[in-house]
Amino acid sequence: MKTLVFASNNAHKLEEIRAILSGCFDVKSLKDIGCEVDIPETGFTFRENALQKATYVKEHFGLDCFADDSGLQVEALGGEPGVFSARYATKCGYPVEGNRDDANMNVLLEKLAGETNRKAKFSTCVALIYEGETYFFEGEVKGKIIDEKRGDGGFGYDPIFVPEGHDKTFAELGNEVKNGMSHRARAVAKLAAFLKN
Ligand code: IMP
């Protein structure tokens, strides 16, 4: 079986991708290959960041690899928070005490106060370096930002994001429904289809 590194230590993402690729690929995490560094993500697009992570592994460990990068883009904010999704409050100059996701959502809701265009989308880009070639797989889910947090599930901006065709937030819909339609699931499905063929 071929070995493929997933440039992540996120247990949930690893479990999901291992299940999809079981029998075809031995998927290793960064920890599994002894990569202890926090790989820099200094790009201005999801694609640049995903490629940066995959390239780091290829160059330092000589192994074929894929990496993902995701985030939320809000139309009325010119695509923010984008690649700064994980650290949006800090980037906007707010001190973050306690829950980082809460702080990020509070800043976003404040910036959107009084704004009628609530359109937003989550996007994921997966970069794959495989047998000397580079490939990209993208997934997105469109929706809107509501003006209050609803629901306990998920993570990140899930409590304020309602996907198109639904009236509940990702946090209210629960992981099973979300994972069937999420940006990440869509990108990973394309990656898996490619690797299995
Ligand atoms: P990552 O690239 O998957 O680590 O995502 C970066 C950041 O984007 C996360 O820390 C979250 O703030 C946000 N994000 C990405 N995917 C989701 C999602 O499915 N729901 C809510 N927030 C997300």
CSV table of N, CA and C and ligand atoms in Angstrom, one decimal, residues 10 13 41 46 53 68-72 82-87 100-101 104 122-124 154-159 161 170 178-179 182-184, ligand 1:
chain,number,residue,atom,x,y,z
A,10,ASN,N,-4.9,17.2,13.0
A,10,ASN,CA,-6.3,17.3,13.4
A,10,ASN,C,-6.9,15.9,13.4
A,13,LYS,N,-10.1,15.3,11.2
A,13,LYS,CA,-9.8,15.2,9.8
A,13,LYS,C,-9.1,14.0,9.4
A,41,GLU,N,2.0,29.3,7.3
A,41,GLU,CA,0.9,29.5,6.4
A,41,GLU,C,0.9,31.0,6.1
A,46,PHE,N,-6.4,30.3,0.0
A,46,PHE,CA,-6.4,29.0,0.6
A,46,PHE,C,-5.4,28.1,-0.2
A,53,LYS,N,2.0,24.1,2.7
A,53,LYS,CA,2.1,23.0,3.7
A,53,LYS,C,2.5,21.7,3.0
A,68,ASP,N,-4.7,20.7,3.4
A,68,ASP,CA,-5.9,21.5,3.2
A,68,ASP,C,-5.9,22.9,3.9
A,69,ASP,N,-6.6,23.8,3.3
A,69,ASP,CA,-6.8,25.1,4.0
A,69,ASP,C,-8.2,25.6,3.7
A,70,SER,N,-8.8,26.1,4.7
A,70,SER,CA,-10.2,26.5,4.6
A,70,SER,C,-10.5,27.8,5.3
A,71,GLY,N,-11.7,28.3,5.0
A,71,GLY,CA,-12.1,29.6,5.7
A,71,GLY,C,-13.4,30.1,5.2
A,72,LEU,N,-13.8,31.1,5.9
A,72,LEU,CA,-15.1,31.8,5.6
A,72,LEU,C,-14.9,33.1,4.8
A,82,GLY,N,-11.5,35.2,5.2
A,82,GLY,CA,-10.7,34.5,4.3
A,82,GLY,C,-9.6,33.7,5.0
A,83,VAL,N,-8.3,33.9,4.6
A,83,VAL,CA,-7.2,33.1,5.1
A,83,VAL,C,-7.0,33.5,6.6
A,84,PHE,N,-7.6,34.6,7.1
A,84,PHE,CA,-7.4,35.0,8.5
A,84,PHE,C,-8.6,34.4,9.4
A,85,SER,N,-9.4,33.5,8.8
A,85,SER,CA,-10.5,33.0,9.6
A,85,SER,C,-10.2,32.6,11.0
A,86,ALA,N,-9.1,31.8,11.2
A,86,ALA,CA,-8.8,31.2,12.5
A,86,ALA,C,-8.4,32.3,13.5
A,87,ARG,N,-7.9,33.4,13.0
A,87,ARG,CA,-7.4,34.5,13.9
A,87,ARG,C,-7.9,35.8,13.5
A,100,ARG,N,-11.6,31.5,21.3
A,100,ARG,CA,-11.2,32.2,20.1
A,100,ARG,C,-12.3,32.2,19.0
A,101,ASP,N,-13.0,31.1,18.9
A,101,ASP,CA,-14.1,31.1,17.9
A,101,ASP,C,-15.2,32.1,18.3
A,104,ASN,N,-13.9,35.6,17.4
A,104,ASN,CA,-14.0,35.8,15.9
A,104,ASN,C,-15.4,36.1,15.4
A,122,PHE,N,-18.2,29.2,2.7
A,122,PHE,CA,-17.0,28.5,3.2
A,122,PHE,C,-16.3,27.8,2.1
A,123,SER,N,-15.0,27.9,2.0
A,123,SER,CA,-14.2,27.3,1.0
A,123,SER,C,-13.1,26.5,1.5
A,124,THR,N,-12.8,25.4,0.8
A,124,THR,CA,-11.6,24.6,1.1
A,124,THR,C,-10.8,24.3,-0.1
A,154,GLY,N,-20.6,21.6,16.0
A,154,GLY,CA,-19.5,22.1,15.1
A,154,GLY,C,-18.4,22.9,15.7
A,155,PHE,N,-17.9,23.8,15.0
A,155,PHE,CA,-16.8,24.7,15.5
A,155,PHE,C,-16.7,25.9,14.7
A,156,GLY,N,-15.7,26.8,15.0
A,156,GLY,CA,-15.5,28.0,14.2
A,156,GLY,C,-16.8,28.8,14.1
A,157,TYR,N,-17.1,29.2,12.8
A,157,TYR,CA,-18.2,30.1,12.6
A,157,TYR,C,-19.6,29.4,12.4
A,158,ASP,N,-19.6,28.1,12.7
A,158,ASP,CA,-20.8,27.3,12.5
A,158,ASP,C,-22.1,27.9,13.1
A,159,PRO,N,-22.0,28.5,14.3
A,159,PRO,CA,-23.3,29.0,14.9
A,159,PRO,C,-23.9,30.2,14.2
A,161,PHE,N,-23.6,30.6,10.6
A,161,PHE,CA,-23.7,30.3,9.2
A,161,PHE,C,-24.8,29.4,8.9
A,170,PHE,N,-25.1,25.7,10.7
A,170,PHE,CA,-24.3,24.5,10.7
A,170,PHE,C,-24.3,23.9,12.1
A,178,LYS,N,-24.0,18.3,8.3
A,178,LYS,CA,-22.9,19.3,7.9
A,178,LYS,C,-21.9,18.5,7.1
A,179,ASN,N,-21.4,17.4,7.6
A,179,ASN,CA,-20.3,16.7,6.9
A,179,ASN,C,-20.7,16.1,5.6
A,182,SER,N,-20.5,19.8,3.5
A,182,SER,CA,-19.5,20.9,3.8
A,182,SER,C,-18.5,21.1,2.7
A,183,HIS,N,-17.9,22.3,2.7
A,183,HIS,CA,-16.9,22.7,1.7
A,183,HIS,C,-15.7,21.6,1.8
A,184,ARG,N,-15.4,21.2,3.0
A,184,ARG,CA,-14.3,20.3,3.2
A,184,ARG,C,-14.7,18.9,2.6
B,1,IMP,P1,-8.8,25.1,8.6
B,1,IMP,O1,-7.9,25.6,7.5
B,1,IMP,O2,-9.6,23.9,8.3
B,1,IMP,O3,-8.0,24.9,9.9
B,1,IMP,O4,-9.8,26.3,8.9
B,1,IMP,C1,-9.3,27.6,9.3
B,1,IMP,C2,-10.4,28.4,10.1
B,1,IMP,O5,-11.6,28.6,9.2
B,1,IMP,C3,-11.0,27.6,11.3
B,1,IMP,O6,-10.2,27.9,12.4
B,1,IMP,C4,-12.4,28.3,11.4
B,1,IMP,O7,-12.3,29.5,12.0
B,1,IMP,C5,-12.8,28.5,9.9
B,1,IMP,N1,-13.5,27.3,9.4
B,1,IMP,C6,-13.0,26.4,8.5
B,1,IMP,N2,-13.9,25.4,8.3
B,1,IMP,C7,-15.0,25.7,9.1
B,1,IMP,C8,-16.2,25.1,9.3
B,1,IMP,O8,-16.5,24.0,8.7
B,1,IMP,N3,-17.1,25.7,10.1
B,1,IMP,C9,-16.8,26.8,10.8
B,1,IMP,N4,-15.6,27.4,10.7
B,1,IMP,C10,-14.7,26.9,9.8
